[in-house]
């Protein structure tokens, strides 16, 4: 790795990230290479973004084809890729309409605006409050950080946007107690990703839906991390048997090109008319064409079936690790959004994995999160598990460090 280019980057790029001291230059499938030619198996996937892996040939081809055809014209005009992508998404979800934008935070901004507009349009202008969850993550813009239930995201940015209340995740009684006459919506992640790969009880989403119906509230699911097959179904809400009124997507939607989307049922979506909301780049042909190919590939190649199969194996191997190492306290997650909660700080293990050629990440200080491309193979999973087994064993003997194989 070139220390000179890393030093230069640290001088000229905003200091908002703590980066690993490595310059990644190339990727293919689930493998990444740094500038010294070192190889890594990727269990981060750009933080649950590159679901089809890196440099996917069909997606690259669709992108190149669109690059030679039409990049951008604005939303003053109709374009085919955007129309086809919206058709694909609505045909496979509860939603009737899609608003396209460029990131997760923007998708949640759109959802928050739509919830407010819906009640204004319905003649209930005082209903603007949104209940979201403790330990949630909804983004870094002023509205979405105001909706986020983590102090470390908000510190230093007050005054925050008004109108957000917080309830503990996976506690229906506590949520019910937060509902007031001004409440417009409940907003939550079906599985909390940044919050530590936390899955609620199996009937929780159903109970939240029932509560929303009873109190006339909109239900917003932030599926920015869980959507597009990450949890083994196209959307994480599917196995719950209930659907939201509004859902947000981003991360994996275009496999790494910036794209967000806010989907809604018709009566709710109707509150957004011409001029209500807009985005210059939202749903631009070049990104939509890539996203459309991502969607088609997920189905054509049976990627979700594969993800569910390898997830069962991965979980079983993580449980095996838990049986062998007392510092592994819990195996969490669904599909290929998996994590293990440790009794100790997780960061040293992230570095130890990296030194052995595996990229993983750590959330909430002590949860190792595994979000590989959905096309990850069993052999790659087994290799990571062997690596974890070795470094957990070394940790027991007080030898965890950055210097491995
Ligand atoms: C990543 C993420 C966001 C924010 O997405 P950005 O594209 O970084 O703005 C919002 N919600 C959830 C659940 C996420 O995982």
Tab-separated table of C-alpha atoms and ligand atoms in Angstrom:
chain	number	residue	atom	x	y	z
A	1	UNK	CA	0.000	0.000	0.000
A	2	UNK	CA	1.238	3.453	-0.843
A	3	UNK	CA	1.672	5.575	2.245
A	4	UNK	CA	2.218	8.655	0.064
A	5	UNK	CA	-1.194	8.530	-1.593
A	6	UNK	CA	-2.907	7.788	1.726
A	7	UNK	CA	-1.116	10.761	3.289
A	8	UNK	CA	-2.217	12.979	0.396
A	9	UNK	CA	-5.828	11.774	0.718
A	10	UNK	CA	-5.786	12.624	4.413
A	11	UNK	CA	-4.726	16.193	3.523
A	12	UNK	CA	-7.324	16.906	0.841
A	13	UNK	CA	-10.426	14.835	1.645
A	14	UNK	CA	-12.832	15.900	4.382
A	15	UNK	CA	-11.941	14.086	7.560
A	16	UNK	CA	-15.356	12.509	8.039
A	17	UNK	CA	-14.247	8.883	7.802
A	18	UNK	CA	-11.852	6.688	9.678
A	19	UNK	CA	-10.512	4.602	6.811
A	20	UNK	CA	-8.482	1.436	6.697
A	21	UNK	CA	-4.958	2.182	5.426
A	22	UNK	CA	-5.425	0.469	2.083
A	23	UNK	CA	-6.084	1.767	-1.439
A	24	UNK	CA	-8.494	-0.565	-3.249
A	25	UNK	CA	-8.068	-0.550	-6.994
A	26	UNK	CA	-10.016	-3.421	-8.527
A	27	UNK	CA	-12.835	-5.845	-7.843
A	28	UNK	CA	-14.402	-8.902	-9.406
A	29	UNK	CA	-17.256	-10.859	-7.869
A	30	UNK	CA	-16.563	-11.174	-4.141
A	31	UNK	CA	-12.857	-10.357	-4.451
A	32	UNK	CA	-11.091	-6.997	-4.146
A	33	UNK	CA	-7.469	-6.072	-4.772
A	34	UNK	CA	-5.419	-3.238	-3.327
A	35	UNK	CA	-2.734	-1.317	-5.172
A	36	UNK	CA	-0.005	-3.671	-3.978
A	37	UNK	CA	-1.914	-6.585	-5.530
A	38	UNK	CA	-3.107	-8.032	-2.235
A	39	UNK	CA	-6.365	-9.931	-2.477
A	40	UNK	CA	-9.334	-9.664	-0.110
A	41	UNK	CA	-12.598	-11.584	0.117
A	42	UNK	CA	-15.282	-8.975	0.577
A	43	UNK	CA	-17.825	-9.458	3.382
A	44	UNK	CA	-18.655	-5.729	3.393
A	45	UNK	CA	-19.844	-5.261	-0.206
A	46	UNK	CA	-19.627	-1.487	0.045
A	47	UNK	CA	-21.843	-1.751	3.154
A	48	UNK	CA	-24.575	-4.021	1.786
A	49	UNK	CA	-24.471	-2.321	-1.621
A	50	UNK	CA	-22.762	-4.577	-4.167
A	51	UNK	CA	-25.262	-7.453	-3.952
A	52	UNK	CA	-24.130	-8.910	-7.282
A	53	UNK	CA	-20.475	-8.450	-6.442
A	54	UNK	CA	-17.959	-6.188	-8.135
A	55	UNK	CA	-17.765	-5.481	-11.858
A	56	UNK	CA	-20.688	-7.761	-12.668
A	57	UNK	CA	-20.388	-8.451	-16.419
A	58	UNK	CA	-24.081	-8.061	-17.373
A	59	UNK	CA	-24.554	-4.960	-15.249
A	60	UNK	CA	-21.343	-3.470	-16.639
A	61	UNK	CA	-22.578	-4.239	-20.142
A	62	UNK	CA	-25.998	-2.648	-19.510
A	63	UNK	CA	-24.248	0.401	-18.073
A	64	UNK	CA	-21.921	0.729	-21.070
A	65	UNK	CA	-24.804	0.293	-23.494
A	66	UNK	CA	-26.744	3.061	-21.739
A	67	UNK	CA	-23.614	5.237	-21.580
A	68	UNK	CA	-23.500	5.147	-25.380
A	69	UNK	CA	-27.239	5.880	-25.653
A	70	UNK	CA	-28.487	8.457	-23.136
A	71	UNK	CA	-27.155	9.587	-19.754
A	72	UNK	CA	-29.407	12.279	-18.456
A	73	UNK	CA	-32.228	14.529	-19.581
A	74	UNK	CA	-33.907	15.599	-16.274
A	75	UNK	CA	-37.359	14.677	-15.039
A	76	UNK	CA	-38.976	17.190	-17.391
A	77	UNK	CA	-39.204	14.236	-19.793
A	78	UNK	CA	-40.131	10.553	-19.788
A	79	UNK	CA	-37.337	8.008	-20.148
A	80	UNK	CA	-37.623	4.274	-20.712
A	81	UNK	CA	-35.200	2.853	-18.078
A	82	UNK	CA	-36.881	4.819	-15.272
A	83	UNK	CA	-40.331	3.699	-16.391
A	84	UNK	CA	-39.237	0.055	-16.652
A	85	UNK	CA	-37.526	0.135	-13.259
A	86	UNK	CA	-40.604	1.613	-11.562
A	87	UNK	CA	-42.740	-1.087	-13.218
A	88	UNK	CA	-40.399	-3.811	-11.989
A	89	UNK	CA	-40.399	-2.522	-8.393
A	90	UNK	CA	-44.141	-1.932	-8.134
A	91	UNK	CA	-44.936	-5.331	-9.687
A	92	UNK	CA	-42.918	-7.013	-6.921
A	93	UNK	CA	-43.937	-4.971	-3.896
A	94	UNK	CA	-46.972	-3.546	-2.096
A	95	UNK	CA	-46.336	-0.201	-3.764
A	96	UNK	CA	-48.105	1.552	-6.639
A	97	UNK	CA	-45.669	4.399	-7.266
A	98	UNK	CA	-41.960	5.115	-6.988
A	99	UNK	CA	-40.117	8.392	-6.457
A	100	UNK	CA	-36.454	8.121	-7.470
A	101	UNK	CA	-33.575	9.957	-5.818
A	102	UNK	CA	-29.864	9.396	-5.242
A	103	UNK	CA	-29.248	8.062	-1.757
A	104	UNK	CA	-30.793	6.488	1.275
A	105	UNK	CA	-31.008	9.734	3.185
A	106	UNK	CA	-32.842	11.337	0.278
A	107	UNK	CA	-35.272	8.432	0.060
A	108	UNK	CA	-36.051	8.884	3.765
A	109	UNK	CA	-36.368	12.650	3.288
A	110	UNK	CA	-38.964	11.927	0.622
A	111	UNK	CA	-40.779	9.515	2.964
A	112	UNK	CA	-40.842	12.070	5.798
A	113	UNK	CA	-42.094	14.790	3.434
A	114	UNK	CA	-44.752	12.496	1.987
A	115	UNK	CA	-46.039	11.512	5.441
A	116	UNK	CA	-46.383	15.177	6.396
A	117	UNK	CA	-47.974	16.132	3.077
A	118	UNK	CA	-50.432	13.252	3.306
A	119	UNK	CA	-51.937	14.545	6.536
A	120	UNK	CA	-51.848	18.188	5.396
A	121	UNK	CA	-53.730	17.152	2.261
A	122	UNK	CA	-56.162	15.133	4.399
A	123	UNK	CA	-57.015	18.259	6.418
A	124	UNK	CA	-55.124	17.204	9.553
A	125	UNK	CA	-52.280	19.738	9.487
A	126	UNK	CA	-51.234	19.128	13.108
A	127	UNK	CA	-50.412	15.511	12.497
A	128	UNK	CA	-46.758	15.691	11.568
A	129	UNK	CA	-44.932	13.776	14.275
A	130	UNK	CA	-43.079	10.595	13.367
A	131	UNK	CA	-42.142	7.904	15.848
A	132	UNK	CA	-38.911	6.154	15.014
A	133	UNK	CA	-36.830	3.687	16.953
A	134	UNK	CA	-33.987	3.903	19.420
A	135	UNK	CA	-30.744	2.717	17.813
A	136	UNK	CA	-32.226	3.267	14.345
A	137	UNK	CA	-30.259	4.717	11.467
A	138	UNK	CA	-31.987	6.726	8.762
A	139	UNK	CA	-29.263	8.945	7.306
A	140	UNK	CA	-27.170	12.067	7.791
A	141	UNK	CA	-29.215	14.933	6.356
A	142	UNK	CA	-30.878	17.233	8.891
A	143	UNK	CA	-34.269	15.513	8.669
A	144	UNK	CA	-32.928	11.967	8.612
A	145	UNK	CA	-30.466	12.473	11.444
A	146	UNK	CA	-33.330	13.986	13.407
A	147	UNK	CA	-35.181	10.710	12.746
A	148	UNK	CA	-32.177	8.624	13.780
A	149	UNK	CA	-32.165	7.097	17.256
A	150	UNK	CA	-28.435	7.332	17.930
A	151	UNK	CA	-26.930	10.236	19.825
A	152	UNK	CA	-23.531	9.909	18.146
A	153	UNK	CA	-25.117	10.757	14.785
A	154	UNK	CA	-26.840	13.880	16.108
A	155	UNK	CA	-24.213	15.334	18.438
A	156	UNK	CA	-23.211	18.862	17.464
A	157	UNK	CA	-25.975	19.528	14.948
A	158	UNK	CA	-28.820	20.908	16.991
A	159	UNK	CA	-31.306	22.428	16.693
A	160	UNK	CA	-32.641	19.315	14.997
A	161	UNK	CA	-35.782	19.138	12.893
A	162	UNK	CA	-38.882	19.123	15.038
A	163	UNK	CA	-41.392	16.305	15.128
A	164	UNK	CA	-39.610	13.082	15.984
A	165	UNK	CA	-40.332	10.820	18.926
A	166	UNK	CA	-38.472	7.646	19.812
A	167	UNK	CA	-39.554	4.275	21.088
A	168	UNK	CA	-37.439	1.241	21.943
A	169	UNK	CA	-37.238	-1.200	19.024
A	170	UNK	CA	-39.177	-4.452	19.299
A	171	UNK	CA	-41.397	-3.229	22.149
A	172	UNK	CA	-44.983	-2.796	20.989
A	173	UNK	CA	-46.293	-1.535	24.344
A	174	UNK	CA	-43.651	1.210	24.479
A	175	UNK	CA	-44.480	2.194	20.901
A	176	UNK	CA	-48.192	2.352	21.679
A	177	UNK	CA	-47.469	4.648	24.609
A	178	UNK	CA	-45.714	7.143	22.295
A	179	UNK	CA	-48.680	7.572	19.943
A	180	UNK	CA	-50.430	10.916	20.403
A	181	UNK	CA	-52.976	13.036	18.516
A	182	UNK	CA	-50.186	14.634	16.444
A	183	UNK	CA	-48.578	11.361	15.388
A	184	UNK	CA	-48.527	10.869	11.623
A	185	UNK	CA	-46.350	7.833	11.119
A	186	UNK	CA	-44.152	5.107	12.529
A	187	UNK	CA	-40.820	4.672	10.790
A	188	UNK	CA	-38.555	1.676	11.293
A	189	UNK	CA	-36.067	-0.729	9.785
A	190	UNK	CA	-37.492	-4.297	9.667
A	191	UNK	CA	-34.042	-5.404	10.865
A	192	UNK	CA	-31.765	-2.750	12.357
A	193	UNK	CA	-28.497	-2.816	10.426
A	194	UNK	CA	-26.232	-0.061	11.763
A	195	UNK	CA	-27.989	-0.526	15.111
A	196	UNK	CA	-26.262	-3.900	15.518
A	197	UNK	CA	-28.021	-6.369	13.160
A	198	UNK	CA	-31.028	-6.527	15.474
A	199	UNK	CA	-34.012	-8.663	14.428
A	200	UNK	CA	-37.341	-8.086	16.168
A	201	UNK	CA	-39.628	-10.859	17.486
A	202	UNK	CA	-41.402	-12.677	14.633
A	203	UNK	CA	-44.795	-10.999	15.225
A	204	UNK	CA	-43.496	-7.496	15.948
A	205	UNK	CA	-44.032	-6.020	12.467
A	206	UNK	CA	-47.561	-7.424	12.435
A	207	UNK	CA	-48.269	-5.759	15.782
A	208	UNK	CA	-46.860	-2.454	14.531
A	209	UNK	CA	-49.054	-2.678	11.429
A	210	UNK	CA	-52.128	-3.349	13.597
A	211	UNK	CA	-51.278	-0.411	15.857
A	212	UNK	CA	-50.879	1.889	12.849
A	213	UNK	CA	-54.209	0.758	11.384
A	214	UNK	CA	-55.965	1.272	14.697
A	215	UNK	CA	-54.541	4.779	15.199
A	216	UNK	CA	-54.701	5.819	11.530
A	217	UNK	CA	-50.927	6.142	11.214
A	218	UNK	CA	-48.773	5.603	8.167
A	219	UNK	CA	-46.193	2.850	8.430
A	220	UNK	CA	-42.803	3.533	6.860
A	221	UNK	CA	-40.247	0.762	6.421
A	222	UNK	CA	-36.680	1.849	5.829
A	223	UNK	CA	-35.434	-1.068	3.706
A	224	UNK	CA	-32.363	0.800	2.507
A	225	UNK	CA	-30.123	-1.872	3.989
A	226	UNK	CA	-32.517	-4.842	4.161
A	227	UNK	CA	-34.072	-4.501	0.699
A	228	UNK	CA	-33.143	-5.938	-2.707
A	229	UNK	CA	-32.608	-9.472	-1.453
A	230	UNK	CA	-30.235	-8.774	1.405
A	231	UNK	CA	-32.296	-10.764	3.929
A	232	UNK	CA	-33.158	-13.635	1.558
A	233	UNK	CA	-36.401	-12.196	0.190
A	234	UNK	CA	-36.592	-9.231	-2.163
A	235	UNK	CA	-37.862	-7.091	0.722
A	236	UNK	CA	-37.450	-7.906	4.399
A	237	UNK	CA	-41.108	-7.179	5.186
A	238	UNK	CA	-42.304	-10.134	3.050
A	239	UNK	CA	-42.107	-12.958	5.635
A	240	UNK	CA	-43.925	-10.788	8.221
A	241	UNK	CA	-47.172	-11.071	6.291
A	242	UNK	CA	-47.766	-7.322	6.451
A	243	UNK	CA	-46.699	-4.429	4.271
A	244	UNK	CA	-45.933	-0.775	4.967
A	245	UNK	CA	-47.565	2.252	3.337
A	246	UNK	CA	-44.197	3.722	2.387
A	247	UNK	CA	-40.858	1.982	1.860
A	248	UNK	CA	-37.420	3.371	1.141
A	249	UNK	CA	-34.646	1.687	-0.826
A	250	UNK	CA	-31.119	2.673	-1.790
A	251	UNK	CA	-27.874	0.818	-1.063
A	252	UNK	CA	-28.141	-2.286	-3.307
A	253	UNK	CA	-30.683	-0.904	-5.752
A	254	UNK	CA	-28.122	-0.100	-8.452
A	255	UNK	CA	-25.320	-2.323	-7.045
A	256	UNK	CA	-23.090	0.661	-6.305
A	257	UNK	CA	-24.284	3.458	-8.539
A	258	UNK	CA	-25.951	6.112	-6.403
A	259	UNK	CA	-29.699	5.554	-6.360
A	260	UNK	CA	-32.485	5.830	-3.829
A	261	UNK	CA	-36.198	5.207	-4.125
A	262	UNK	CA	-39.302	5.924	-2.091
A	263	UNK	CA	-42.219	3.608	-2.814
A	264	UNK	CA	-45.806	4.126	-1.667
A	265	UNK	CA	-49.348	2.806	-1.936
A	266	UNK	CA	-51.559	4.892	-4.166
A	267	UNK	CA	-53.732	6.749	-1.654
A	268	UNK	CA	-50.585	7.904	0.114
A	269	UNK	CA	-48.490	8.512	-3.001
A	270	UNK	CA	-51.287	10.738	-4.332
A	271	UNK	CA	-50.316	13.424	-1.792
A	272	UNK	CA	-47.281	14.166	-3.968
A	273	UNK	CA	-48.397	16.103	-7.033
A	274	UNK	CA	-46.430	18.124	-9.599
A	275	UNK	CA	-44.021	20.412	-7.758
A	276	UNK	CA	-44.294	18.633	-4.377
A	277	UNK	CA	-40.852	17.106	-4.526
A	278	UNK	CA	-38.053	16.714	-7.058
A	279	UNK	CA	-34.519	15.579	-7.736
A	280	UNK	CA	-32.373	16.584	-10.703
A	281	UNK	CA	-30.627	13.238	-10.978
A	282	UNK	CA	-33.410	11.048	-9.569
A	283	UNK	CA	-34.036	8.037	-11.800
A	284	UNK	CA	-31.679	9.321	-14.466
A	285	UNK	CA	-31.452	6.907	-17.433
A	286	UNK	CA	-27.881	5.782	-16.870
A	287	UNK	CA	-28.416	4.779	-13.246
A	288	UNK	CA	-31.888	3.365	-13.892
A	289	UNK	CA	-30.554	1.156	-16.689
A	290	UNK	CA	-27.958	-0.290	-14.323
A	291	UNK	CA	-30.547	-0.811	-11.564
A	292	UNK	CA	-32.908	-2.493	-13.996
A	293	UNK	CA	-30.195	-4.942	-15.023
A	294	UNK	CA	-29.448	-5.572	-11.328
A	295	UNK	CA	-33.113	-6.389	-10.737
A	296	UNK	CA	-33.360	-8.661	-13.765
A	297	UNK	CA	-30.141	-10.457	-12.830
A	298	UNK	CA	-31.428	-11.139	-9.305
A	299	UNK	CA	-34.327	-13.059	-10.869
A	300	UNK	CA	-32.651	-14.554	-13.928
A	301	UNK	CA	-29.753	-16.014	-11.940
A	302	UNK	CA	-31.784	-17.186	-8.933
A	303	UNK	CA	-29.659	-14.996	-6.670
A	304	UNK	CA	-32.153	-14.952	-3.794
A	305	UNK	CA	-32.370	-18.773	-3.707
A	306	UNK	CA	-28.597	-18.884	-3.584
A	307	UNK	CA	-28.484	-16.243	-0.836
A	308	UNK	CA	-30.934	-18.201	1.319
A	309	UNK	CA	-28.973	-21.423	0.827
A	310	UNK	CA	-25.604	-19.995	1.737
A	311	UNK	CA	-27.165	-18.027	4.588
A	312	UNK	CA	-28.301	-21.269	6.241
A	313	UNK	CA	-24.763	-22.602	5.946
A	314	UNK	CA	-23.202	-19.322	7.158
A	315	UNK	CA	-25.494	-19.167	10.209
A	316	UNK	CA	-24.739	-22.774	11.053
A	317	UNK	CA	-20.986	-22.070	10.892
A	318	UNK	CA	-21.390	-18.932	13.056
A	319	UNK	CA	-23.298	-20.997	15.636
A	320	UNK	CA	-20.417	-23.473	15.512
A	321	UNK	CA	-18.017	-20.591	16.285
A	322	UNK	CA	-20.244	-19.524	19.154
A	323	UNK	CA	-20.028	-23.048	20.581
A	324	UNK	CA	-16.237	-22.904	20.438
A	325	UNK	CA	-15.534	-19.397	21.683
A	326	UNK	CA	-17.034	-17.896	24.817
A	327	UNK	CA	-16.429	-14.381	23.480
A	328	UNK	CA	-19.085	-14.975	20.800
A	329	UNK	CA	-22.316	-14.218	22.656
A	330	UNK	CA	-24.974	-14.255	19.961
A	331	UNK	CA	-25.512	-14.943	16.255
A	332	UNK	CA	-27.871	-12.416	14.678
A	333	UNK	CA	-29.569	-11.533	11.448
A	334	UNK	CA	-31.299	-13.037	8.446
A	335	UNK	CA	-30.289	-13.877	4.909
A	336	UNK	CA	-26.923	-12.305	4.242
A	337	UNK	CA	-27.310	-9.571	6.829
A	338	UNK	CA	-25.615	-11.499	9.610
A	339	UNK	CA	-23.706	-10.542	12.703
A	340	UNK	CA	-22.147	-11.901	15.842
A	341	UNK	CA	-22.253	-9.999	19.087
A	342	UNK	CA	-19.012	-10.254	21.006
A	343	UNK	CA	-18.318	-9.906	24.701
A	344	UNK	CA	-15.414	-7.626	23.752
A	345	UNK	CA	-14.591	-4.794	21.329
A	346	UNK	CA	-14.931	-5.907	17.709
A	347	UNK	CA	-12.497	-3.531	16.000
A	348	UNK	CA	-9.278	-5.548	16.625
A	349	UNK	CA	-10.902	-8.537	14.897
A	350	UNK	CA	-11.806	-6.436	11.865
A	351	UNK	CA	-8.128	-5.550	11.517
A	352	UNK	CA	-7.007	-9.121	12.157
A	353	UNK	CA	-9.387	-10.356	9.419
A	354	UNK	CA	-8.077	-7.734	7.039
A	355	UNK	CA	-4.497	-8.796	7.681
A	356	UNK	CA	-5.602	-12.296	6.662
A	357	UNK	CA	-7.382	-11.144	3.505
A	358	UNK	CA	-10.997	-10.789	4.659
A	359	UNK	CA	-12.976	-7.553	4.791
A	360	UNK	CA	-15.651	-7.407	7.493
A	361	UNK	CA	-16.995	-4.558	9.561
A	362	UNK	CA	-18.087	-3.763	13.070
A	363	UNK	CA	-21.169	-1.895	14.285
A	364	UNK	CA	-22.116	-0.631	17.736
A	365	UNK	CA	-18.621	-1.396	19.010
A	366	UNK	CA	-19.034	-5.132	19.525
A	367	UNK	CA	-21.082	-6.592	16.664
A	368	UNK	CA	-19.165	-8.024	13.714
A	369	UNK	CA	-21.391	-7.561	10.665
A	370	UNK	CA	-21.216	-9.769	7.579
A	371	UNK	CA	-22.918	-8.379	4.470
A	372	UNK	CA	-21.123	-10.049	1.542
A	373	UNK	CA	-22.343	-9.908	-2.037
A	374	UNK	CA	-25.362	-12.228	-2.329
A	375	UNK	CA	-23.333	-14.313	-4.790
A	376	UNK	CA	-20.811	-15.307	-2.096
A	377	UNK	CA	-19.777	-18.980	-2.229
A	378	UNK	CA	-19.756	-21.597	0.530
A	379	UNK	CA	-15.965	-21.985	0.226
A	380	UNK	CA	-15.485	-18.258	0.822
A	381	UNK	CA	-17.733	-18.420	3.879
A	382	UNK	CA	-15.833	-21.424	5.207
A	383	UNK	CA	-12.536	-19.606	4.712
A	384	UNK	CA	-13.775	-16.600	6.699
A	385	UNK	CA	-15.093	-18.842	9.468
A	386	UNK	CA	-11.708	-20.617	9.671
A	387	UNK	CA	-10.054	-17.201	9.929
A	388	UNK	CA	-12.426	-16.111	12.707
A	389	UNK	CA	-11.881	-19.404	14.515
A	390	UNK	CA	-8.149	-18.812	14.437
A	391	UNK	CA	-8.241	-15.202	15.608
A	392	UNK	CA	-10.811	-15.896	18.341
A	393	UNK	CA	-8.553	-18.727	19.515
A	394	UNK	CA	-5.576	-16.374	19.483
A	395	UNK	CA	-7.589	-13.762	21.402
A	396	UNK	CA	-8.249	-16.257	24.153
A	397	UNK	CA	-4.501	-16.538	24.528
A	398	UNK	CA	-4.171	-12.748	24.459
A	399	UNK	CA	-2.640	-12.654	21.002
A	400	UNK	CA	-5.136	-10.728	18.883
A	401	UNK	CA	-3.426	-8.203	16.695
A	402	UNK	CA	-3.083	-6.949	13.183
A	403	UNK	CA	-0.340	-9.307	12.208
A	404	UNK	CA	-1.643	-12.464	10.651
A	405	UNK	CA	-1.011	-14.854	7.814
B	1	LIG	C1	-27.260	3.352	4.795
B	1	LIG	C2	-28.595	3.607	5.363
B	1	LIG	C3	-29.220	4.859	5.225
B	1	LIG	C4	-28.545	6.049	4.600
B	1	LIG	O1	-28.254	5.860	3.261
B	1	LIG	P1	-27.243	6.915	2.529
B	1	LIG	O2	-27.261	6.458	1.110
B	1	LIG	O3	-25.910	6.773	3.190
B	1	LIG	O4	-27.829	8.262	2.711
B	1	LIG	C5	-30.503	4.997	5.751
B	1	LIG	N1	-31.132	3.978	6.355
B	1	LIG	C6	-30.560	2.770	6.503
B	1	LIG	C7	-31.321	1.672	7.172
B	1	LIG	C8	-29.268	2.542	6.032
B	1	LIG	O5	-28.691	1.353	6.213
